[in-house]
Amino acid sequence: MKKLILLIYWGLITSNLNAAIIHIPADYLQIQQGINNANNGDTILVQPGVYAEQINFSGKNIVVASFFLLTNDTADIASTIIAPSNLSGLDKSVITFENNETSDAQLIGFTIENGEGNYRMLGFAPICYGGGIYCYDAAPILKFLKIRNNNSECGGGIFLYESDALIENCTISNNICNSVAIDAPNAGGGIVMWNCDTPVIRNCIMQYNFVATAGGAIYSFNSAADIVNCLITNNHSVVLGSAYYMDSQSHVRIINNTVSGNVCDDGPGLALKSVMYCIDSVNVTIRNSIFYGNNPPAIVCQFNYGINNITVANTNFEGGQDSIYTNNGGSNLLLNWQGGNINTDPQFMNAAAHNFHLQPGSPCINAGDTTGVTNIPSTDLDANPRYNGTIDMGCYEFQGPVSIFETITSSNPVLLIYPNPATEIVRVHTSNNNPQTLIIFDPLGKIVLQKEIAGETMLDVSGLAGGVYLIRVGEIGQRVIVLK
């Protein structure tokens, strides 16, 4: 690990020979002090700890990162927290970009909490936008962040205005838009995109966000966005769109998303209750995704605001095309229901325990299609290879054999391991019922466990460090990923 850290450190220095590395708190006690003294191209490395402050990039194209940048250890994300207290005045977002920062401005590896949004006169009205992150006319890269427990009147987690930000490998959870102010839209519990050209949300988890009005996870207004490889679950909207709200000529592509467990309460009549609500000539494409287990499962289009175009392909959509309609039976919906769609139980590992990986035999395995679909990552939400055969539906690619029913009837010996990745218990099934020796090798080839099995057994892997292991039974071997 020391060699790895030194190599990365050298890369930070040599990528720009004039750049500096500023250490927090060794060089400056506060992150903002480091930013104030930084120049374009500099890197600010922040030691684990709780930083009770707000930060503003102030137009500087710099990297602000926790030690995760060096270690790739998610423990550094959890232990490096930016959480202001006793907020007052007009600026109450935790992080602010509002001076034309480019993609060279990067925020990497933090937990962001306790924001209440910047008070600005834009969008809906003069209200508070972006509890966790406020991004106005800037295009930063936001990676490996936990954005949680923030609130605002628009964009509980993140607010993007005329921004082409990249949001990648972030978990956005438990953010709230629930103001009693008269002008408060209470929209976009996770993310709001407003007048944005090409923002990308990739490999993100959006869960347990709450809005009093619209878009439990995502609200898009006049924006063209890609939402790829995302898990959107257990979000809650009181009125419109438990997961998504699409508004005002938005063009949004939803690719390989898993959308489940989101709840929308009864709206004020006119059948507004929905997992996605569309209004005013939006264009939404859904491919290779799973929409299942939401209450209700419907996509609803507003009847009196333009023609809404919805394309669905190779997606497991609960209720089928009958669950996509206008709220008064009107004709302002153009539904392009393409091939490969299904309406059946996706067979999640354990949705009640928030495990949305696919079981062996799931109808979503190898049921996707990449034809004509651009910008699909080569890995899934777990960073596992995306193409294990044909691409699967949803954000998790099944890593085992195609089907337990197919494999156990094969004449060749078969080894089936699930769930994979695993955190505590992994089940090992072999088609050979005779006693055999099971061996687990760590990434260096060292034996960490050896036992006799016959047929099927359960292994406790909770004591293993995170990483990729090889499980071998007889002459058959298969990888298993242990997550921590």
Short mmCIF file of C-alpha atoms in Angstrom, two decimals:
data_model
loop_
_atom_site.label_atom_id
_atom_site.label_comp_id
_atom_site.label_asym_id
_atom_site.label_seq_id
_atom_site.Cartn_x
_atom_site.Cartn_y
_atom_site.Cartn_z
CA MET A 1 0.00 0.00 0.00
CA LYS A 2 2.89 2.42 0.70
CA LYS A 3 4.14 1.92 -2.85
CA LEU A 4 0.65 2.61 -4.19
CA ILE A 5 0.34 5.80 -2.16
CA LEU A 6 3.75 7.01 -3.29
CA LEU A 7 2.91 6.35 -6.93
CA ILE A 8 -0.39 8.22 -6.72
CA TYR A 9 1.27 11.02 -4.81
CA TRP A 10 3.93 11.33 -7.50
CA GLY A 11 1.21 11.37 -10.14
CA LEU A 12 -0.49 14.28 -8.40
CA ILE A 13 2.75 16.22 -8.37
CA THR A 14 3.93 15.48 -11.90
CA SER A 15 0.57 15.93 -13.64
CA ASN A 16 1.22 19.66 -13.33
CA LEU A 17 4.78 20.59 -12.42
CA ASN A 18 3.63 23.98 -11.17
CA ALA A 19 0.89 22.52 -8.99
CA ALA A 20 1.04 22.31 -5.24
CA ILE A 21 -0.39 19.84 -2.76
CA ILE A 22 -1.98 21.54 0.22
CA HIS A 23 -2.54 19.42 3.32
CA ILE A 24 -5.46 19.98 5.67
CA PRO A 25 -5.05 20.47 8.60
CA ALA A 26 -1.22 20.41 8.45
CA ASP A 27 -0.91 23.48 6.20
CA TYR A 28 -4.24 25.12 7.04
CA LEU A 29 -6.76 24.18 9.69
CA GLN A 30 -9.78 24.65 7.44
CA ILE A 31 -10.52 23.41 3.93
CA GLN A 32 -11.69 26.86 2.85
CA GLN A 33 -8.41 28.37 3.96
CA GLY A 34 -6.65 25.88 1.71
CA ILE A 35 -8.91 26.81 -1.21
CA ASN A 36 -8.30 30.52 -0.64
CA ASN A 37 -4.55 29.93 -0.91
CA ALA A 38 -4.69 27.49 -3.83
CA ASN A 39 -4.07 28.11 -7.52
CA ASN A 40 -5.59 26.37 -10.53
CA GLY A 41 -4.23 22.85 -10.80
CA ASP A 42 -3.49 22.46 -7.10
CA THR A 43 -4.70 19.54 -5.01
CA ILE A 44 -6.02 19.90 -1.48
CA LEU A 45 -5.70 16.67 0.53
CA VAL A 46 -7.90 16.51 3.60
CA GLN A 47 -7.10 14.29 6.56
CA PRO A 48 -10.00 12.29 8.11
CA GLY A 49 -12.01 14.30 10.61
CA VAL A 50 -15.14 16.41 10.97
CA TYR A 51 -14.90 19.87 9.38
CA ALA A 52 -17.64 22.17 10.66
CA GLU A 53 -17.48 24.56 7.73
CA GLN A 54 -18.86 25.41 4.33
CA ILE A 55 -16.64 25.56 1.27
CA ASN A 56 -16.80 27.58 -1.94
CA PHE A 57 -14.48 26.68 -4.82
CA SER A 58 -14.40 30.43 -5.71
CA GLY A 59 -13.85 29.78 -9.42
CA LYS A 60 -10.72 27.71 -8.86
CA ASN A 61 -10.15 24.58 -10.92
CA ILE A 62 -8.59 22.50 -8.19
CA VAL A 63 -9.02 19.02 -6.71
CA VAL A 64 -10.33 18.85 -3.16
CA ALA A 65 -10.12 15.27 -1.94
CA SER A 66 -10.01 13.10 1.13
CA PHE A 67 -7.38 10.42 1.58
CA PHE A 68 -9.69 8.18 -0.48
CA LEU A 69 -7.84 9.63 -3.47
CA LEU A 70 -4.73 7.84 -2.22
CA THR A 71 -6.08 4.72 -0.55
CA ASN A 72 -9.25 3.87 -2.50
CA ASP A 73 -10.62 2.89 0.91
CA THR A 74 -14.27 3.87 1.40
CA ALA A 75 -13.61 4.18 5.13
CA ASP A 76 -11.90 7.48 4.28
CA ILE A 77 -15.16 8.73 2.74
CA ALA A 78 -17.12 7.88 5.87
CA SER A 79 -14.53 9.44 8.18
CA THR A 80 -13.93 12.70 6.30
CA ILE A 81 -17.03 14.76 6.96
CA ILE A 82 -17.94 18.30 5.99
CA ALA A 83 -20.83 19.26 8.25
CA PRO A 84 -21.41 22.94 9.09
CA SER A 85 -23.37 23.95 12.17
CA ASN A 86 -25.27 27.05 13.28
CA LEU A 87 -25.93 28.16 9.70
CA SER A 88 -27.20 31.68 9.12
CA GLY A 89 -27.43 34.27 6.36
CA LEU A 90 -28.15 33.65 2.68
CA ASP A 91 -25.48 31.02 1.97
CA LYS A 92 -26.27 27.74 3.72
CA SER A 93 -25.22 25.07 1.21
CA VAL A 94 -22.31 22.91 2.35
CA ILE A 95 -20.49 23.13 -1.00
CA THR A 96 -20.81 25.92 -3.57
CA PHE A 97 -19.68 26.15 -7.20
CA GLU A 98 -20.85 29.39 -8.84
CA ASN A 99 -17.89 30.95 -10.64
CA ASN A 100 -17.60 29.03 -13.93
CA GLU A 101 -15.60 26.14 -12.52
CA THR A 102 -14.84 23.50 -15.17
CA SER A 103 -14.39 19.73 -15.03
CA ASP A 104 -10.92 20.43 -13.60
CA ALA A 105 -12.70 21.39 -10.38
CA GLN A 106 -13.22 18.10 -8.56
CA LEU A 107 -14.63 17.12 -5.20
CA ILE A 108 -13.73 13.54 -4.25
CA GLY A 109 -14.28 11.29 -1.26
CA PHE A 110 -16.28 13.16 1.41
CA THR A 111 -19.42 12.84 3.49
CA ILE A 112 -21.49 16.03 3.16
CA GLU A 113 -24.13 16.80 5.80
CA ASN A 114 -26.28 19.45 7.48
CA GLY A 115 -26.68 21.88 4.56
CA GLU A 116 -29.78 24.05 4.14
CA GLY A 117 -29.28 25.61 0.69
CA ASN A 118 -28.21 28.95 -0.76
CA TYR A 119 -30.91 31.61 -0.96
CA ARG A 120 -31.02 32.78 -4.58
CA MET A 121 -33.45 34.50 -6.97
CA LEU A 122 -33.64 31.95 -9.78
CA GLY A 123 -35.65 28.93 -10.88
CA PHE A 124 -38.96 28.81 -9.06
CA ALA A 125 -38.60 31.83 -6.80
CA PRO A 126 -36.20 33.41 -4.28
CA ILE A 127 -35.79 30.35 -2.08
CA CYS A 128 -33.03 28.05 -0.77
CA TYR A 129 -31.46 25.76 -3.39
CA GLY A 130 -29.07 22.83 -2.96
CA GLY A 131 -28.81 21.70 0.63
CA GLY A 132 -25.65 19.66 0.16
CA ILE A 133 -24.18 21.07 -3.06
CA TYR A 134 -25.16 24.22 -4.96
CA CYS A 135 -23.81 24.39 -8.50
CA TYR A 136 -24.59 27.42 -10.68
CA ASP A 137 -23.15 27.81 -14.20
CA ALA A 138 -20.29 25.41 -13.48
CA ALA A 139 -19.30 21.91 -14.57
CA PRO A 140 -17.41 20.24 -11.72
CA ILE A 141 -16.79 16.53 -11.20
CA LEU A 142 -18.37 15.15 -8.04
CA LYS A 143 -17.15 11.63 -7.21
CA PHE A 144 -17.28 9.16 -4.35
CA LEU A 145 -19.39 11.36 -2.10
CA LYS A 146 -21.97 10.56 0.55
CA ILE A 147 -24.48 13.40 0.47
CA ARG A 148 -26.94 12.91 3.29
CA ASN A 149 -29.10 14.60 5.90
CA ASN A 150 -29.36 17.92 4.07
CA ASN A 151 -32.49 19.95 3.39
CA SER A 152 -33.59 22.81 1.18
CA GLU A 153 -36.66 24.00 -0.69
CA CYS A 154 -35.34 22.77 -4.06
CA GLY A 155 -32.66 20.10 -4.43
CA GLY A 156 -32.22 18.57 -1.00
CA GLY A 157 -28.95 16.88 -1.93
CA ILE A 158 -27.69 18.68 -5.06
CA PHE A 159 -28.95 21.61 -7.12
CA LEU A 160 -27.58 22.11 -10.65
CA TYR A 161 -28.42 25.26 -12.60
CA GLU A 162 -27.06 25.59 -16.16
CA SER A 163 -24.49 23.05 -15.07
CA ASP A 164 -22.93 20.12 -16.91
CA ALA A 165 -21.61 18.41 -13.81
CA LEU A 166 -20.56 14.77 -13.69
CA ILE A 167 -21.96 13.05 -10.59
CA GLU A 168 -20.39 9.62 -10.25
CA ASN A 169 -20.18 6.90 -7.58
CA CYS A 170 -22.13 8.97 -5.07
CA THR A 171 -24.71 7.93 -2.49
CA ILE A 172 -27.39 10.57 -2.02
CA SER A 173 -29.65 9.71 0.89
CA ASN A 174 -31.96 11.03 3.58
CA ASN A 175 -32.21 14.52 2.12
CA ILE A 176 -35.43 16.49 2.54
CA CYS A 177 -37.44 19.18 0.76
CA ASN A 178 -40.30 19.93 3.12
CA SER A 179 -40.54 23.67 3.67
CA VAL A 180 -43.75 25.37 4.76
CA ALA A 181 -42.83 28.57 2.87
CA ILE A 182 -45.53 29.65 0.41
CA ASP A 183 -43.19 29.77 -2.61
CA ALA A 184 -41.29 26.58 -1.78
CA PRO A 185 -41.55 23.99 -4.58
CA ASN A 186 -40.27 21.20 -2.33
CA ALA A 187 -38.87 19.40 -5.36
CA GLY A 188 -35.97 17.03 -6.03
CA GLY A 189 -35.08 15.31 -2.78
CA GLY A 190 -31.85 13.94 -4.24
CA ILE A 191 -30.95 16.08 -7.27
CA VAL A 192 -32.47 18.98 -9.19
CA MET A 193 -31.27 19.77 -12.74
CA TRP A 194 -32.44 23.14 -14.08
CA ASN A 195 -31.62 24.37 -17.62
CA CYS A 196 -28.71 21.93 -17.84
CA ASP A 197 -27.29 20.80 -21.20
CA THR A 198 -25.38 17.57 -20.56
CA PRO A 199 -25.14 16.56 -16.90
CA VAL A 200 -24.36 12.89 -16.26
CA ILE A 201 -25.42 10.92 -13.18
CA ARG A 202 -23.60 7.60 -13.21
CA ASN A 203 -23.13 4.72 -10.77
CA CYS A 204 -25.06 6.48 -8.02
CA ILE A 205 -27.41 5.35 -5.27
CA MET A 206 -30.34 7.62 -4.42
CA GLN A 207 -32.34 6.38 -1.46
CA TYR A 208 -34.57 7.51 1.40
CA ASN A 209 -34.98 11.06 0.12
CA PHE A 210 -38.25 12.89 0.83
CA VAL A 211 -40.13 15.71 -0.89
CA ALA A 212 -43.43 17.30 0.00
CA THR A 213 -44.29 17.85 -3.67
CA ALA A 214 -42.37 16.46 -6.67
CA GLY A 215 -39.47 14.19 -7.58
CA GLY A 216 -38.42 12.09 -4.60
CA ALA A 217 -35.01 11.33 -6.11
CA ILE A 218 -34.63 13.51 -9.24
CA TYR A 219 -36.31 16.61 -10.63
CA SER A 220 -35.39 17.68 -14.18
CA PHE A 221 -36.47 21.03 -15.65
CA ASN A 222 -35.52 21.79 -19.27
CA SER A 223 -32.44 19.59 -19.01
CA ALA A 224 -30.84 16.90 -21.17
CA ALA A 225 -29.29 14.33 -18.88
CA ASP A 226 -28.03 10.76 -18.79
CA ILE A 227 -28.86 8.71 -15.67
CA VAL A 228 -26.87 5.49 -15.96
CA ASN A 229 -26.22 2.47 -13.70
CA CYS A 230 -28.15 3.97 -10.79
CA LEU A 231 -30.09 2.43 -7.91
CA ILE A 232 -33.11 4.55 -7.01
CA THR A 233 -35.00 3.12 -4.09
CA ASN A 234 -37.14 3.96 -1.07
CA ASN A 235 -37.64 7.60 -2.00
CA HIS A 236 -40.89 9.30 -1.05
CA SER A 237 -42.95 12.04 -2.66
CA VAL A 238 -46.20 13.25 -1.18
CA VAL A 239 -47.75 14.35 -4.50
CA LEU A 240 -45.86 13.73 -7.77
CA GLY A 241 -43.18 11.30 -8.93
CA SER A 242 -41.74 9.20 -6.12
CA ALA A 243 -38.52 8.66 -8.12
CA TYR A 244 -38.48 11.14 -11.02
CA TYR A 245 -40.23 14.34 -12.08
CA MET A 246 -39.61 15.40 -15.71
CA ASP A 247 -40.59 18.94 -16.69
CA SER A 248 -40.40 21.52 -19.49
CA GLN A 249 -38.78 19.95 -22.58
CA SER A 250 -36.39 17.79 -20.58
CA HIS A 251 -34.64 15.08 -22.62
CA VAL A 252 -33.52 12.36 -20.23
CA ARG A 253 -32.05 8.91 -20.87
CA ILE A 254 -32.48 6.36 -18.10
CA ILE A 255 -30.10 3.46 -18.78
CA ASN A 256 -29.64 0.37 -16.58
CA ASN A 257 -31.39 1.85 -13.57
CA THR A 258 -32.99 -0.26 -10.84
CA VAL A 259 -36.02 1.59 -9.48
CA SER A 260 -37.84 -0.07 -6.60
CA GLY A 261 -39.51 0.61 -3.28
CA ASN A 262 -40.35 4.25 -4.05
CA VAL A 263 -43.63 5.58 -2.66
CA CYS A 264 -45.94 8.38 -3.80
CA ASP A 265 -48.89 9.35 -1.62
CA ASP A 266 -52.29 10.23 -3.02
CA GLY A 267 -52.10 13.54 -4.83
CA PRO A 268 -54.90 16.11 -5.00
CA GLY A 269 -57.02 14.11 -7.45
CA LEU A 270 -56.55 13.74 -11.23
CA ALA A 271 -54.51 10.51 -10.79
CA LEU A 272 -51.19 12.22 -10.09
CA LYS A 273 -49.75 9.38 -8.01
CA SER A 274 -46.71 8.00 -9.87
CA VAL A 275 -43.14 6.73 -9.84
CA MET A 276 -42.40 9.23 -12.64
CA TYR A 277 -44.40 12.33 -13.51
CA CYS A 278 -43.99 14.04 -16.89
CA ILE A 279 -45.22 17.47 -17.92
CA ASP A 280 -44.70 19.94 -20.76
CA SER A 281 -43.26 18.15 -23.80
CA VAL A 282 -40.60 15.98 -22.22
CA ASN A 283 -38.73 13.19 -23.99
CA VAL A 284 -37.75 10.25 -21.78
CA THR A 285 -35.98 7.07 -22.91
CA ILE A 286 -35.81 4.06 -20.57
CA ARG A 287 -33.58 1.13 -21.54
CA ASN A 288 -32.25 -1.98 -19.83
CA SER A 289 -33.87 -0.98 -16.55
CA ILE A 290 -36.05 -2.45 -13.81
CA PHE A 291 -39.10 -0.55 -12.56
CA TYR A 292 -40.65 -2.92 -10.05
CA GLY A 293 -42.02 -2.80 -6.52
CA ASN A 294 -42.90 0.90 -6.55
CA ASN A 295 -46.14 2.25 -5.10
CA PRO A 296 -47.63 2.98 -7.52
CA PRO A 297 -45.73 1.63 -10.56
CA ALA A 298 -47.16 4.20 -12.97
CA ILE A 299 -45.61 6.83 -15.23
CA VAL A 300 -48.18 9.62 -15.45
CA CYS A 301 -48.17 12.44 -18.01
CA GLN A 302 -49.95 15.75 -17.38
CA PHE A 303 -52.83 15.98 -19.86
CA ASN A 304 -52.80 19.67 -20.79
CA TYR A 305 -49.13 20.66 -21.24
CA GLY A 306 -47.67 19.56 -24.57
CA ILE A 307 -46.93 16.13 -26.03
CA ASN A 308 -44.76 13.86 -23.89
CA ASN A 309 -42.64 11.21 -25.64
CA ILE A 310 -41.82 8.08 -23.64
CA THR A 311 -39.66 5.27 -25.10
CA VAL A 312 -39.26 2.00 -23.20
CA ALA A 313 -37.05 -0.87 -24.39
CA ASN A 314 -35.63 -4.02 -22.79
CA THR A 315 -37.04 -3.02 -19.43
CA ASN A 316 -38.87 -4.92 -16.72
CA PHE A 317 -41.74 -2.51 -16.11
CA GLU A 318 -44.35 -3.54 -13.57
CA GLY A 319 -47.83 -3.32 -15.06
CA GLY A 320 -46.51 -3.15 -18.62
CA GLN A 321 -47.49 -0.37 -20.98
CA ASP A 322 -50.88 -0.02 -19.28
CA SER A 323 -49.01 1.61 -16.38
CA ILE A 324 -47.97 4.54 -18.60
CA TYR A 325 -50.80 7.00 -19.26
CA THR A 326 -52.07 10.57 -19.06
CA ASN A 327 -53.90 11.61 -15.94
CA ASN A 328 -57.24 12.20 -17.69
CA GLY A 329 -57.02 9.64 -20.47
CA GLY A 330 -55.96 12.33 -22.92
CA SER A 331 -53.92 11.94 -26.09
CA ASN A 332 -50.81 13.97 -25.29
CA LEU A 333 -48.69 10.86 -24.70
CA LEU A 334 -46.63 9.27 -27.47
CA LEU A 335 -45.55 5.92 -26.08
CA ASN A 336 -42.92 4.00 -28.03
CA TRP A 337 -43.11 0.56 -26.40
CA GLN A 338 -40.25 -1.29 -28.04
CA GLY A 339 -39.11 -4.91 -27.97
CA GLY A 340 -37.63 -6.80 -25.07
CA ASN A 341 -39.91 -5.38 -22.37
CA ILE A 342 -41.25 -7.70 -19.68
CA ASN A 343 -43.60 -7.45 -16.72
CA THR A 344 -42.59 -10.02 -14.13
CA ASP A 345 -40.95 -10.41 -10.74
CA PRO A 346 -37.25 -9.49 -11.24
CA GLN A 347 -36.26 -11.88 -8.42
CA PHE A 348 -34.10 -9.53 -6.40
CA MET A 349 -31.90 -11.23 -3.82
CA ASN A 350 -33.70 -9.55 -0.92
CA ALA A 351 -35.45 -6.26 -1.63
CA ALA A 352 -36.65 -6.01 1.98
CA ALA A 353 -33.01 -5.98 3.08
CA HIS A 354 -32.10 -3.52 0.33
CA ASN A 355 -30.29 -6.16 -1.75
CA PHE A 356 -31.28 -5.54 -5.37
CA HIS A 357 -28.80 -7.94 -6.95
CA LEU A 358 -30.39 -10.55 -9.19
CA GLN A 359 -30.98 -14.10 -8.09
CA PRO A 360 -29.90 -16.99 -10.31
CA GLY A 361 -32.74 -17.56 -12.76
CA SER A 362 -33.91 -13.93 -12.75
CA PRO A 363 -35.70 -13.01 -16.00
CA CYS A 364 -33.60 -9.83 -16.09
CA ILE A 365 -30.34 -11.71 -16.67
CA ASN A 366 -29.08 -11.30 -20.25
CA ALA A 367 -32.35 -9.51 -21.09
CA GLY A 368 -30.86 -6.13 -22.02
CA ASP A 369 -29.69 -4.84 -25.37
CA THR A 370 -26.86 -2.44 -26.16
CA THR A 371 -27.79 -1.88 -29.81
CA GLY A 372 -27.77 1.85 -30.48
CA VAL A 373 -27.19 2.68 -26.80
CA THR A 374 -24.15 4.87 -26.14
CA ASN A 375 -22.12 5.60 -23.01
CA ILE A 376 -22.91 2.37 -21.16
CA PRO A 377 -20.09 1.80 -18.65
CA SER A 378 -18.10 -1.42 -18.89
CA THR A 379 -18.81 -2.16 -15.22
CA ASP A 380 -21.95 -2.21 -13.09
CA LEU A 381 -22.74 -0.41 -9.83
CA ASP A 382 -20.47 -2.85 -7.96
CA ALA A 383 -17.63 -2.27 -10.47
CA ASN A 384 -18.10 -5.82 -11.77
CA PRO A 385 -17.77 -6.51 -15.51
CA ARG A 386 -20.91 -5.35 -17.29
CA TYR A 387 -21.03 -7.86 -20.12
CA ASN A 388 -21.30 -11.33 -18.63
CA GLY A 389 -22.92 -12.59 -21.83
CA THR A 390 -25.56 -10.10 -22.94
CA ILE A 391 -26.06 -7.09 -20.70
CA ASP A 392 -28.58 -7.53 -17.88
CA MET A 393 -31.45 -5.25 -16.93
CA GLY A 394 -30.86 -3.02 -13.92
CA CYS A 395 -27.80 -1.57 -12.22
CA TYR A 396 -26.27 -4.89 -11.11
CA GLU A 397 -24.85 -7.42 -13.56
CA PHE A 398 -25.33 -11.01 -12.45
CA GLN A 399 -21.88 -12.53 -11.93
CA GLY A 400 -22.71 -16.24 -11.76
CA PRO A 401 -24.02 -18.83 -14.21
CA VAL A 402 -26.98 -17.79 -16.34
CA SER A 403 -29.54 -19.90 -14.49
CA ILE A 404 -29.46 -22.36 -11.62
CA PHE A 405 -32.05 -24.44 -13.43
CA GLU A 406 -29.92 -24.62 -16.56
CA THR A 407 -26.67 -25.33 -14.79
CA ILE A 408 -27.70 -28.09 -12.42
CA THR A 409 -29.09 -30.18 -15.26
CA SER A 410 -25.85 -29.92 -17.23
CA SER A 411 -23.75 -33.04 -17.68
CA ASN A 412 -20.67 -31.07 -16.61
CA PRO A 413 -19.89 -30.27 -12.96
CA VAL A 414 -21.21 -26.84 -12.00
CA LEU A 415 -20.27 -24.43 -9.22
CA LEU A 416 -22.81 -21.76 -8.27
CA ILE A 417 -22.00 -19.00 -5.77
CA TYR A 418 -24.54 -16.42 -4.57
CA PRO A 419 -25.02 -13.71 -3.55
CA ASN A 420 -21.98 -12.36 -5.33
CA PRO A 421 -20.80 -9.81 -4.20
CA ALA A 422 -21.42 -10.81 -0.58
CA THR A 423 -20.94 -9.18 2.80
CA GLU A 424 -21.70 -11.88 5.37
CA ILE A 425 -23.04 -15.20 4.06
CA VAL A 426 -22.38 -16.81 0.69
CA ARG A 427 -24.16 -19.94 -0.53
CA VAL A 428 -22.12 -22.45 -2.53
CA HIS A 429 -23.93 -25.00 -4.70
CA THR A 430 -22.31 -27.75 -6.72
CA SER A 431 -24.08 -30.21 -9.00
CA ASN A 432 -21.87 -32.99 -7.63
CA ASN A 433 -23.47 -34.35 -4.44
CA ASN A 434 -20.43 -36.42 -3.49
CA PRO A 435 -18.10 -35.17 -0.72
CA GLN A 436 -15.60 -32.65 -2.09
CA THR A 437 -13.00 -30.26 -0.73
CA LEU A 438 -13.84 -26.54 -0.83
CA ILE A 439 -10.92 -24.11 -0.68
CA ILE A 440 -10.99 -20.30 -0.58
CA PHE A 441 -7.90 -18.45 -1.81
CA ASP A 442 -7.26 -14.77 -1.06
CA PRO A 443 -6.05 -12.33 -3.78
CA LEU A 444 -2.43 -13.40 -3.13
CA GLY A 445 -3.20 -17.11 -3.55
CA LYS A 446 -3.09 -17.91 0.18
CA ILE A 447 -5.61 -20.46 1.51
CA VAL A 448 -7.94 -18.72 3.98
CA LEU A 449 -10.51 -21.51 4.41
CA GLN A 450 -10.73 -25.22 3.64
CA LYS A 451 -13.59 -27.61 4.39
CA GLU A 452 -15.43 -30.68 3.11
CA ILE A 453 -18.83 -30.16 1.48
CA ALA A 454 -21.43 -32.15 -0.43
CA GLY A 455 -24.02 -30.54 -2.70
CA GLU A 456 -24.75 -27.17 -1.09
CA THR A 457 -23.30 -25.29 1.86
CA MET A 458 -23.31 -21.82 3.42
CA LEU A 459 -20.10 -19.97 4.23
CA ASP A 460 -19.59 -17.09 6.66
CA VAL A 461 -17.32 -14.55 4.91
CA SER A 462 -17.95 -11.69 7.34
CA GLY A 463 -14.46 -12.15 8.78
CA LEU A 464 -12.72 -11.72 5.44
CA ALA A 465 -11.34 -8.39 4.27
CA GLY A 466 -12.98 -6.83 1.24
CA GLY A 467 -11.61 -8.07 -2.08
CA VAL A 468 -11.81 -10.70 -4.79
CA TYR A 469 -11.42 -14.33 -3.67
CA LEU A 470 -11.33 -17.63 -5.54
CA ILE A 471 -13.58 -20.42 -4.30
CA ARG A 472 -12.54 -23.81 -5.58
CA VAL A 473 -14.50 -27.06 -5.29
CA GLY A 474 -12.73 -30.03 -6.84
CA GLU A 475 -11.52 -28.91 -10.25
CA ILE A 476 -13.97 -26.02 -10.59
CA GLY A 477 -13.17 -22.47 -9.50
CA GLN A 478 -15.12 -19.22 -9.40
CA ARG A 479 -14.50 -15.71 -8.11
CA VAL A 480 -16.48 -14.22 -5.25
CA ILE A 481 -16.32 -10.55 -4.26
CA VAL A 482 -16.49 -9.72 -0.55
CA LEU A 483 -17.70 -6.19 0.20
CA LYS A 484 -16.99 -4.19 3.33
#
